[in-house]
Coordinates of C-alpha atoms in Angstrom, one line a residue:
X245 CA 30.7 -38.0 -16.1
X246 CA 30.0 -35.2 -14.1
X247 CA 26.7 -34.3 -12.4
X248 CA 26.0 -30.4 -11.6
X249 CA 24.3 -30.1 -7.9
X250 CA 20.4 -29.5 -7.7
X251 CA 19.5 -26.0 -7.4
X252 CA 19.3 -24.9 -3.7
X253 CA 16.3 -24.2 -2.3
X254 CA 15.5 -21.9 0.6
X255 CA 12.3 -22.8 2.3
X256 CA 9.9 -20.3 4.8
X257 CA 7.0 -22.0 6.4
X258 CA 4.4 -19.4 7.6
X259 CA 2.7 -20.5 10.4
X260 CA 0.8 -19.0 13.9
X261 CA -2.2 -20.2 15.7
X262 CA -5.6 -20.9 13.7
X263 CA -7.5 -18.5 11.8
X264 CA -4.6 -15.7 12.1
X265 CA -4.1 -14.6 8.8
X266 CA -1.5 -16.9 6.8
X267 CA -2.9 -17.0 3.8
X268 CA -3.8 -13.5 3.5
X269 CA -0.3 -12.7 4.6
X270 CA 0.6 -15.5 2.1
X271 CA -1.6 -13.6 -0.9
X272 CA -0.1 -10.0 -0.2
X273 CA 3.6 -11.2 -0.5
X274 CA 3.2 -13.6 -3.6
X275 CA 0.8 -10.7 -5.1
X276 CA -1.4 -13.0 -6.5
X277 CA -4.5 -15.1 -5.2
X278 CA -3.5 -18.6 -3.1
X279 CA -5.3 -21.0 -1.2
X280 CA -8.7 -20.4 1.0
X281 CA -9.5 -17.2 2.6
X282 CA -12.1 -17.9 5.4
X283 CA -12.8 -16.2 8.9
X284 CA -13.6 -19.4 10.4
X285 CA -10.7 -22.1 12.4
X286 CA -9.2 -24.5 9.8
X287 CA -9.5 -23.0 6.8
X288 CA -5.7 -24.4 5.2
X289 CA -5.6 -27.8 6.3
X290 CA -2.4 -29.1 4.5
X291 CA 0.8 -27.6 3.7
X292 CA 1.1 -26.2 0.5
X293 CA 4.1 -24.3 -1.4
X294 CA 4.5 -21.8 -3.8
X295 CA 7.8 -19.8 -5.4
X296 CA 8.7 -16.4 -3.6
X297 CA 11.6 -15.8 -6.2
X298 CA 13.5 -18.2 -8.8
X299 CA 17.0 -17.3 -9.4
X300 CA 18.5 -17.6 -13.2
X301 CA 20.3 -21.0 -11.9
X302 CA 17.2 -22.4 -11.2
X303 CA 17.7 -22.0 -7.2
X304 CA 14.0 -21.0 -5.6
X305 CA 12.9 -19.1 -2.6
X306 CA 9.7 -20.9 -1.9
X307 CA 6.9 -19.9 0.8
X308 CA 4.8 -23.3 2.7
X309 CA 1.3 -22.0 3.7
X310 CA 0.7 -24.5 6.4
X311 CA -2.4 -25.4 9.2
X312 CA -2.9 -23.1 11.9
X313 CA -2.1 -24.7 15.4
X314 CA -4.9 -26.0 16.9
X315 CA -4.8 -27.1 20.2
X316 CA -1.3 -25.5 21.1
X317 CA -1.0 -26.5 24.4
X318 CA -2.1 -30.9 23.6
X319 CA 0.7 -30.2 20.6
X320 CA 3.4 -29.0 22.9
X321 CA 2.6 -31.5 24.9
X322 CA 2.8 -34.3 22.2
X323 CA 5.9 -33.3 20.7
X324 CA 7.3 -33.0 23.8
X325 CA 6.8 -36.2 25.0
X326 CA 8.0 -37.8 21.1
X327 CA 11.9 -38.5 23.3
X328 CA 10.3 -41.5 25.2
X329 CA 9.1 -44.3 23.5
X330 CA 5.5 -44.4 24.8
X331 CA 5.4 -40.9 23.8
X332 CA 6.2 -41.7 20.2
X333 CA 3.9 -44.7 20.1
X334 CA 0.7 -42.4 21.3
X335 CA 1.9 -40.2 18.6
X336 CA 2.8 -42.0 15.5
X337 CA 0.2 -45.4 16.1
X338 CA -2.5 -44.1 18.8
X339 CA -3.4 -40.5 17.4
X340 CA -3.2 -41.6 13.3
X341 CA -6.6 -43.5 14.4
X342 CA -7.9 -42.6 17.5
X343 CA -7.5 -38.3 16.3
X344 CA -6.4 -38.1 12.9
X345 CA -7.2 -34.5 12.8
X346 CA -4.6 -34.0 15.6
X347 CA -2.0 -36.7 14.1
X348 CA -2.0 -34.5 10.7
X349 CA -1.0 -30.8 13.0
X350 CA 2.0 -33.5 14.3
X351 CA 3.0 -34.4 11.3
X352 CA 2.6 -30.6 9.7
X353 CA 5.0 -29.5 12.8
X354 CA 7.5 -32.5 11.8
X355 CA 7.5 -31.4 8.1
X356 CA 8.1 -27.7 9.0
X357 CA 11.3 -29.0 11.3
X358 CA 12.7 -31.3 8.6
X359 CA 12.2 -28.9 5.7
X360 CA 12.3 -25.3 7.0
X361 CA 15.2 -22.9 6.8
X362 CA 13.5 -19.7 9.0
X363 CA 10.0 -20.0 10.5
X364 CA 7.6 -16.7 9.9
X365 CA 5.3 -16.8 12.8
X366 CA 2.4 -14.7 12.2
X367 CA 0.8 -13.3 15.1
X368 CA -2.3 -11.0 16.4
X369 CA -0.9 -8.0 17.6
X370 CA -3.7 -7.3 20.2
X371 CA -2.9 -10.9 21.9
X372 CA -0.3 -10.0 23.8
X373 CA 1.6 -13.1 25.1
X374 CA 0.5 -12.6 28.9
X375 CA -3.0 -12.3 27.3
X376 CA -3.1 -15.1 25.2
X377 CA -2.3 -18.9 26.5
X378 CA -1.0 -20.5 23.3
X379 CA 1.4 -18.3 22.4
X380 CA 3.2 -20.0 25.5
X381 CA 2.4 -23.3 24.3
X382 CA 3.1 -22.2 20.5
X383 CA 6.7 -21.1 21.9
X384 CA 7.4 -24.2 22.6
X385 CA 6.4 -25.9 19.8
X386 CA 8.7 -23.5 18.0
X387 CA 11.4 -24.3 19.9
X388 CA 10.7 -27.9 19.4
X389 CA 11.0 -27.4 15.8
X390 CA 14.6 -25.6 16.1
X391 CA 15.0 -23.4 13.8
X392 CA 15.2 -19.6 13.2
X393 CA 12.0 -17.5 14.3
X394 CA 10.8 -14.4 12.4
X395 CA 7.7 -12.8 14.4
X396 CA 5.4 -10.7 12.5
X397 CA 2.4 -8.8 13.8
X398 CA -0.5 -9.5 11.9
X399 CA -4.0 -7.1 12.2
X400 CA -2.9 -4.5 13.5
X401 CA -5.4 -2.3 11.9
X402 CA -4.5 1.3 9.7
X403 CA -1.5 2.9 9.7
X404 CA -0.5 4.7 12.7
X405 CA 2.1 7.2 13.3
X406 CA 5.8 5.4 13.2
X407 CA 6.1 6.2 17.3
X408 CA 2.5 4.4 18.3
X409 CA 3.6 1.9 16.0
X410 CA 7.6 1.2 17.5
X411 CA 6.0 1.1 20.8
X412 CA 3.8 -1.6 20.6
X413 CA 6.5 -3.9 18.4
X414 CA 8.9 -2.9 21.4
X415 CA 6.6 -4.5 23.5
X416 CA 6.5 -7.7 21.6
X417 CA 10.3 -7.8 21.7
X418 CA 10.3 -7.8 25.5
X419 CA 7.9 -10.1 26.1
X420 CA 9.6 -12.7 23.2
X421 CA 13.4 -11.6 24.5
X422 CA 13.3 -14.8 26.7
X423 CA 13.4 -16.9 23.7
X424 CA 16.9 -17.2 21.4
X425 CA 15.3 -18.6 18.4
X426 CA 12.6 -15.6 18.0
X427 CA 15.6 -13.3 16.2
X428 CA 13.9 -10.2 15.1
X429 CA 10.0 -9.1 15.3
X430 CA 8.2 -6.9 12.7
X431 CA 5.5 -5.5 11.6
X432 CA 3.6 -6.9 8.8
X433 CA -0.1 -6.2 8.5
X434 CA -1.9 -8.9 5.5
X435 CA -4.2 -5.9 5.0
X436 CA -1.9 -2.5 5.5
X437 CA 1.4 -3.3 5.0
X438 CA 4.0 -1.7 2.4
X439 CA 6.9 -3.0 0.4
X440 CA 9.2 -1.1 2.2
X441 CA 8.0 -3.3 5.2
X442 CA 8.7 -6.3 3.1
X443 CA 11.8 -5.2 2.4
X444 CA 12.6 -4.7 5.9
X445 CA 11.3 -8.9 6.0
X446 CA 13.3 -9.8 3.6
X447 CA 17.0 -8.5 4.9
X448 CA 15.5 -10.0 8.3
X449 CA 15.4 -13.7 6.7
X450 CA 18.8 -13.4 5.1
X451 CA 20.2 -12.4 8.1
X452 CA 18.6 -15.0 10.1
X453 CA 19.7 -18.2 7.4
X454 CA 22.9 -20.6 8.4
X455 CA 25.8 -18.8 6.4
X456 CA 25.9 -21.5 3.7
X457 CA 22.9 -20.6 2.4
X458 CA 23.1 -16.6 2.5
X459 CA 24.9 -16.3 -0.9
X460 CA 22.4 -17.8 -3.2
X461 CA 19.7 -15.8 -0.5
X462 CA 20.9 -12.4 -1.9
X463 CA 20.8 -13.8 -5.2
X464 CA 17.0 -14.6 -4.8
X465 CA 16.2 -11.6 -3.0
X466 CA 17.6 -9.5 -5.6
X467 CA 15.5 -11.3 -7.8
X468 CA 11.8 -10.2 -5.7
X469 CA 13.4 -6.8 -5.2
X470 CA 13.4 -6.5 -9.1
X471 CA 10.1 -7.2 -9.3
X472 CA 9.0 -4.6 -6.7
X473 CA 11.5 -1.5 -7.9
X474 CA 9.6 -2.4 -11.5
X475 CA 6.9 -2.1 -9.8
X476 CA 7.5 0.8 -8.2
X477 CA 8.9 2.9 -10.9
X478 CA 5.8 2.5 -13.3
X479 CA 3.7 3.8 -10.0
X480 CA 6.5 7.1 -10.5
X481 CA 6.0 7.7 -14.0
X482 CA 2.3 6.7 -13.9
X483 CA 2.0 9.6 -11.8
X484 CA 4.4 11.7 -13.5
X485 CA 2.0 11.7 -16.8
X486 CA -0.2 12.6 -14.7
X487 CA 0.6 15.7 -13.1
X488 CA 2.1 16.9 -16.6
X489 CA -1.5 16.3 -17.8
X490 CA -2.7 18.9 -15.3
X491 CA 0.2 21.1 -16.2
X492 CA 0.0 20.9 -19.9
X493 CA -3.8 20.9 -19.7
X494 CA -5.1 24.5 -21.1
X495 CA -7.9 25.7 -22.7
X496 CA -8.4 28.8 -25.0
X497 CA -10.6 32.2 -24.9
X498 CA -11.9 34.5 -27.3
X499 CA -11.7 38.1 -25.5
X500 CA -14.4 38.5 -24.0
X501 CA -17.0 41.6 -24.7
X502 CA -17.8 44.2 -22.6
X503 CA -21.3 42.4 -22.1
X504 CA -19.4 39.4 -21.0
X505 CA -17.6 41.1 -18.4
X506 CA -20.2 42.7 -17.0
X507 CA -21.9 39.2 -16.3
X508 CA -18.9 38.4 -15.0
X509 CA -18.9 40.3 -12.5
X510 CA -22.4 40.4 -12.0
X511 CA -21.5 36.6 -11.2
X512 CA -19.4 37.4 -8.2
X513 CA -21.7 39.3 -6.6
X514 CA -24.9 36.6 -7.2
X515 CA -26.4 37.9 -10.4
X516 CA -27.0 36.2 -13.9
X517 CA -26.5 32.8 -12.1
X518 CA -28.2 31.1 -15.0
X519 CA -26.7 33.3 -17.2
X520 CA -23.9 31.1 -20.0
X521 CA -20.3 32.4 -19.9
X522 CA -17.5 31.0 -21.4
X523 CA -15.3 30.8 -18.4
X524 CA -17.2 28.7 -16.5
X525 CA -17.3 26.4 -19.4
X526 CA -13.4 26.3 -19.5
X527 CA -13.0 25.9 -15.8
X528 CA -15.6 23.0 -16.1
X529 CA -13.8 21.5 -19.4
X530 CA -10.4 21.4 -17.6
X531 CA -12.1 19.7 -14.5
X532 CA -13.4 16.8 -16.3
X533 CA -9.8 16.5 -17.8
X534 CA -8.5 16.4 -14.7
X535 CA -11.3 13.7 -13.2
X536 CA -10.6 11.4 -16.1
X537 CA -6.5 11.7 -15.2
X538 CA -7.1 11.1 -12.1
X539 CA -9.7 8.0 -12.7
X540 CA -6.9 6.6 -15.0
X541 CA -4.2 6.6 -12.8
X542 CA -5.5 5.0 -9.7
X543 CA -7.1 2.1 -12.1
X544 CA -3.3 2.2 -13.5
X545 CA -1.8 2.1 -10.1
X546 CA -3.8 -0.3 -9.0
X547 CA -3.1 -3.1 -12.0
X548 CA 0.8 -2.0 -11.6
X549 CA 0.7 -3.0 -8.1
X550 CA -0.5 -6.5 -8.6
X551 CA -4.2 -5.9 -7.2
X552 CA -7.7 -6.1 -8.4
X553 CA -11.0 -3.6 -8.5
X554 CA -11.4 -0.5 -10.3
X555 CA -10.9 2.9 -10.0
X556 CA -12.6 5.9 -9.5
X557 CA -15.6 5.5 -11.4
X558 CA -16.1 8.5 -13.8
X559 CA -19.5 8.5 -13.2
X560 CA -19.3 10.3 -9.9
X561 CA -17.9 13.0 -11.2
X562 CA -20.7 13.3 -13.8
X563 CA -22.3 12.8 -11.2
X564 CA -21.2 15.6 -9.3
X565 CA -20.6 18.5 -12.1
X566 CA -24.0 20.0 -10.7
X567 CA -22.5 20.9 -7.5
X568 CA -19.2 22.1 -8.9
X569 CA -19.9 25.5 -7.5
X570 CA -17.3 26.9 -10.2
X571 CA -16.8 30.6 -8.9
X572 CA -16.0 33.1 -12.0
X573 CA -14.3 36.0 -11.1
X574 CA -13.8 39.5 -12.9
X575 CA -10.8 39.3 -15.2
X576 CA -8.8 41.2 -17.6
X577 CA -7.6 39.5 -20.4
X578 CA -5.3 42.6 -20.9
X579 CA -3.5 42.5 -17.6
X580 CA -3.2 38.6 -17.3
X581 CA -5.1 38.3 -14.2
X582 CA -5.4 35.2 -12.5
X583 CA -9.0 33.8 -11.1
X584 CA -9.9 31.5 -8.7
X585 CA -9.8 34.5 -5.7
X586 CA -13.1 34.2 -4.4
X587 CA -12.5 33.0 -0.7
X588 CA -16.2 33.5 0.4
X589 CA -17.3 31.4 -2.7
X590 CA -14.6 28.9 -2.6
X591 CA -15.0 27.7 0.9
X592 CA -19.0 27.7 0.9
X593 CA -18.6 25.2 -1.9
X594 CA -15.9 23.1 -0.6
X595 CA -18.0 23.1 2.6
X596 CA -21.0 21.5 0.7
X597 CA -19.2 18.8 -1.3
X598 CA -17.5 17.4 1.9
X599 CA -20.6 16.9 3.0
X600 CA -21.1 15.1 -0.4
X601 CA -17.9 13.4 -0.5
X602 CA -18.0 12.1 3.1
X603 CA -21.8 10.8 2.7
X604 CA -20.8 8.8 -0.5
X605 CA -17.5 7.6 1.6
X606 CA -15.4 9.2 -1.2
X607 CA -12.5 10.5 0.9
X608 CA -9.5 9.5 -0.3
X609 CA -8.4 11.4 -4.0
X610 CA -12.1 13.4 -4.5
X611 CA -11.8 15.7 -2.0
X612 CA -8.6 17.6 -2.8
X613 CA -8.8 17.1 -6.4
X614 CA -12.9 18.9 -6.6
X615 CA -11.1 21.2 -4.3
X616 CA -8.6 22.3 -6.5
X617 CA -11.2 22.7 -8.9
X618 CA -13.2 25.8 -6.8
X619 CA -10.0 27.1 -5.8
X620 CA -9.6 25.4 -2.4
X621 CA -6.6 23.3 -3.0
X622 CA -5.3 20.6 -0.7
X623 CA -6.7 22.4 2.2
X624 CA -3.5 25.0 1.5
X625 CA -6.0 28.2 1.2
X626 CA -8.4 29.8 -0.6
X627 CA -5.3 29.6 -3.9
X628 CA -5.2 30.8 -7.5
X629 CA -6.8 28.0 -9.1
X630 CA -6.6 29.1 -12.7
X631 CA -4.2 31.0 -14.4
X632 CA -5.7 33.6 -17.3
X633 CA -2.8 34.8 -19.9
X634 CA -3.2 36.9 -22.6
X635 CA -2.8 35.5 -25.7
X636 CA -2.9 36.7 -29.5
X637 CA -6.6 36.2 -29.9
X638 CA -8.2 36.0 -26.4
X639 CA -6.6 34.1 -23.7
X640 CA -5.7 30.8 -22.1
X641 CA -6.9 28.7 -19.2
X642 CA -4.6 26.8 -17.0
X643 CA -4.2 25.1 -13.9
X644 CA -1.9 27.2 -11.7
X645 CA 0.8 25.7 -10.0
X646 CA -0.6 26.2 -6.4
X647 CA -3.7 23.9 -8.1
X648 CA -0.8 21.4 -9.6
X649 CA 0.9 21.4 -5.8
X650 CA -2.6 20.2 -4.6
X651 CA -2.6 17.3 -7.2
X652 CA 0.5 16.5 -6.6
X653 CA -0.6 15.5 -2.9
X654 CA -3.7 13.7 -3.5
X655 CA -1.5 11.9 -6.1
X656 CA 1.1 10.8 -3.7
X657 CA -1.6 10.0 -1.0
X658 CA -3.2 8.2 -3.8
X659 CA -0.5 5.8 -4.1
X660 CA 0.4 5.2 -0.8
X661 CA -3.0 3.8 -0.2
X662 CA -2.6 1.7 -3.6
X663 CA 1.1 1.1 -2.0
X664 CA -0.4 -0.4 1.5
X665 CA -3.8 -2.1 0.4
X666 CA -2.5 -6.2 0.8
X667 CA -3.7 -8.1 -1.9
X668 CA -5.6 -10.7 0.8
X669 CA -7.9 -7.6 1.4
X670 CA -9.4 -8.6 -1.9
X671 CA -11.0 -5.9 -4.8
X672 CA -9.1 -2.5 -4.1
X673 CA -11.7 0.1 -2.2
X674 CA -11.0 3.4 -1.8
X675 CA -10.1 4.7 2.1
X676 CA -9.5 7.5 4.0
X677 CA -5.5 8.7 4.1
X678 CA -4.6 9.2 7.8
X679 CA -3.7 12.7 8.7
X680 CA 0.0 11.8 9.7
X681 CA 0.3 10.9 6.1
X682 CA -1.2 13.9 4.9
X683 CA 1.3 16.2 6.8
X684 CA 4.4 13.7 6.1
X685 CA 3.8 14.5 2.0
X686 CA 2.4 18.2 2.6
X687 CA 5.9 18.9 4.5
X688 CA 7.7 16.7 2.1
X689 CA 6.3 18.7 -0.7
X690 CA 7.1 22.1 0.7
X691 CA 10.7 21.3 1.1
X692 CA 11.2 19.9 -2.2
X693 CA 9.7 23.3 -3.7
X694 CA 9.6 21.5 -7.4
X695 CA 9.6 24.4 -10.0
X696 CA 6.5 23.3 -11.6
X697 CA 6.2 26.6 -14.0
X698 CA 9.5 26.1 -15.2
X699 CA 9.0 22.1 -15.6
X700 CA 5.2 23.3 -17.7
X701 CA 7.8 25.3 -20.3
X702 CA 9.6 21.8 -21.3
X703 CA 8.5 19.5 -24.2
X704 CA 6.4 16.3 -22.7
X705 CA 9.3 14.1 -22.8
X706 CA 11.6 16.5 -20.7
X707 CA 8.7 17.6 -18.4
X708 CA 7.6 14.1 -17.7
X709 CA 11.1 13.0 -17.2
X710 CA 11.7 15.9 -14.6
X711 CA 8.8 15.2 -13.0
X712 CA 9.8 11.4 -12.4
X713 CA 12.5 12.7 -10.6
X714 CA 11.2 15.2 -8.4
X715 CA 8.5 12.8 -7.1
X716 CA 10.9 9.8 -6.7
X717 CA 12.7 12.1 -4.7
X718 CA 9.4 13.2 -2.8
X719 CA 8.2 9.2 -2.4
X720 CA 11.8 8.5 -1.0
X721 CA 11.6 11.5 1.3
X722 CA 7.8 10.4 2.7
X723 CA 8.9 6.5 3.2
X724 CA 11.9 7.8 5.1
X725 CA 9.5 10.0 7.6
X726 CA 6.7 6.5 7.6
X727 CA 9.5 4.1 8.1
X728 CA 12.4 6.1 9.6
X729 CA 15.7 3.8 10.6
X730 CA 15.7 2.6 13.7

């Protein structure tokens, strides 16, 4: 009779000094809630394991959450001192009773050495090791334990350009170049990182495992990058629906009478403001299509990407209609004139909701997208918001595709906040996008040049299919400027 092996098992212990951040790391890269999250010493005090990735031969790629290091430098010492017998009788007899609490970190060290395969050390990024005494002591308890050292550099608060941020990991490599087991160090934020980054974790740890176990490593970690390129492409067409929403959105017009026009214009220049007119209406109909698009896809995003809270509440922009200073403009129905021209108007507007926005903290998604909606779109310029063509009866109102272009940004920003909000932050909440991001997508998008009025001529299923493409190609093109190869 023959017996088939046990499935292999690959084993990562996170560990650093006390109160760093392993379990919030811990939550962000299993995507789902785990252990204690506390800012107080101690919090996890006993190892505990959970699956990464399971391979289809039952092989697993499991994650050990373990206690912090307490007292680094009595640890190092103890461990140390374990090769002489007195040494291993004032650890194993006189410590289990006289300090129990110290005992069990021994015996946590002893179980990472006999079990791990590469060590993540998680570290704060603004202790540097000059700064902060254990890290010496925590060295050597590291190289005690013998095996394979991954540093990552935990709180190192938002996103920062990809130069500020290479420096100060560069820095972290010098000053942990003395030490052979530390083999790579990274960045990897429990609060800001991205999947890209955890990509860049993952090829670290294959490369870093004995060459026996590599094989069924690739296997595994093709397994978790699955899971994250599903994830990622419902974020693409998520997004995808939702900028042909704004492209397909229209709404119709009678002609209007030569009584209408002149309140039109009488509009522009501050008259009849109470007066109705059916343009406004339209222009306000197709800006509460677009808020409840937009409210949709960052609640989507945010279940696709494994986290919690809700979305922009549609409330606000209720809310808000009353300040939606939506400028008509003269028009012609006859010579297809676009609106959405009135610079003056546009920008006194704008000027008073970012007060609005910025008092409510509503700065990430809002701003561009109410914008848009006076005809101030993505800070581009005073653009053609609308689009007014002639049609049998009357005429139609659509986005134009200067006002799509804007949605497309705030979109893309949308989801890279969604992308980099860790799951140990807790309930999603909305933030501001840094500016380098801003530029990195607004360039991005200007290169691309995506033909958006030829893409609005195509059925829904060809137009949303184009549209997938052009912004995976966008995403790839961003993440490649955020995270360029070193």
């Amino acid at each position: 009779m023959s017996f088939s092996p046990d499935p292999l098992r690959i084993h990562l212990s996170l560990v650093s000094h006390t109160n760093i951040g392993k379990t919030t790391l811990a939550r962000t890269l299993l995507m789902r809630d785990v252990g204690e999250v506390a800012d107080r010493a101690h919090v996890t005090e006993s190892t505990s394991d959970y699956v990464l990735a399971r391979g289809p031969d039952g092989s697993e790629l499991i994650l050990w959450d373990t206690p912090g290091f307490g007292n680094s430098v009595a640890l190092a010492r103890r461990l140390e001192g374990r090769s002489n017998p007195i040494g291993w009788l004032l650890s194993e007899v006189w410590d289990r009773f006289a300090n129990k609490s110290f005992w069990l970190d021994q015996k946590a060290v002893r179980h990472i050495r006999d079990i791990s395969s590469v060590v993540l050390y998680l570290v704060n990024i603004a202790e540097l090791p000059d700064r902060a005494p254990y890290i010496a002591a925590e060295m050597k308890i590291l190289s005690w334990i013998g095996k394979p050292v991954i540093v990552l550099l935990n709180q190192m608060g938002k996103p920062r350009e990809p130069e500020a941020e290479k420096a100060e990991l560069n820095i972290w490599k010098k000053a942990l170049s003395d030490y052979p087991f530390v083999k790579t160090v990274l960045p990897m934020d429990a609060f800001a990182r991205c999947w890209i980054q955890e990509e860049m974790l993952f090829n670290a740890i294959g490369d870093a495992l004995p060459q026996d176990q590599r094989s069924a490593y690739r296997t595994l970690q093709s397994v978790w990058r699955r899971s994250r390129q599903a994830a990622y492409a419902s974020s693409v067409d998520a997004m995808a629906r939702h900028i042909w929403h704004a492209l397909a959105a229209h709404m119709p017009l009678e002609t209007p009478s030569l009584r209408e026009r002149a309140i039109t214009m009488g509009q522009r220049f501050g008259f009849f403001k109470d007066e109705h007119n059916a343009v406004a209406d339209a222009q306000a109909a197709l800006a509460s299509q677009a808020a409840d698009s937009f409210c949709s896809l960052t609640a989507r995003l945010i279940e696709i990407n494994g986290l919690h809270g809700s979305g922009v509440s549609k409330e606000i922009f209720r809310r808000m209609k009353t300040d939606w200073d939506l400028a008509v403009y003269s028009m012609d129905p006859q010579s297809a004139a676009a609106i959405g021209t009135g610079i003056g108007a546009a920008s006194a507007a704008a000027a008073g909701l970012a007060v609005d926005l910025s008092s409510a903290g509503l700065t990430l998604g809002l701003g561009t997208l109410v914008g848009g909606l006076i005809g101030a779109v993505s800070g581009i310029g005073a653009a053609h918001a609308y689009n007014l063509t002639r049609q049998k009866a009357g005429a139609d109102l659509t986005w134009s595709s200067q006002a799509v272009n804007g949605f497309l940004l705030e979109t893309i920003l949308l989801y890279l906040a969604v992308a980099h909000f860790g799951r140990g932050r807790g309930d999603w909440e909305e933030s501001e996008s840094p500016e380098f991001w801003k530029k990195a997508v607004s360039d991005t998008i200007a290169q691309e040049k995506i033909p958006l009025a030829d893409i609005r001529k195509n059925s829904p299923d060809i137009g949303v299919s184009e549209l997938t493409k052009k912004i995976d190609s966008t995403l790839k093109s961003v993440f490649e400027k955020l995270y360029p190869p070193e």
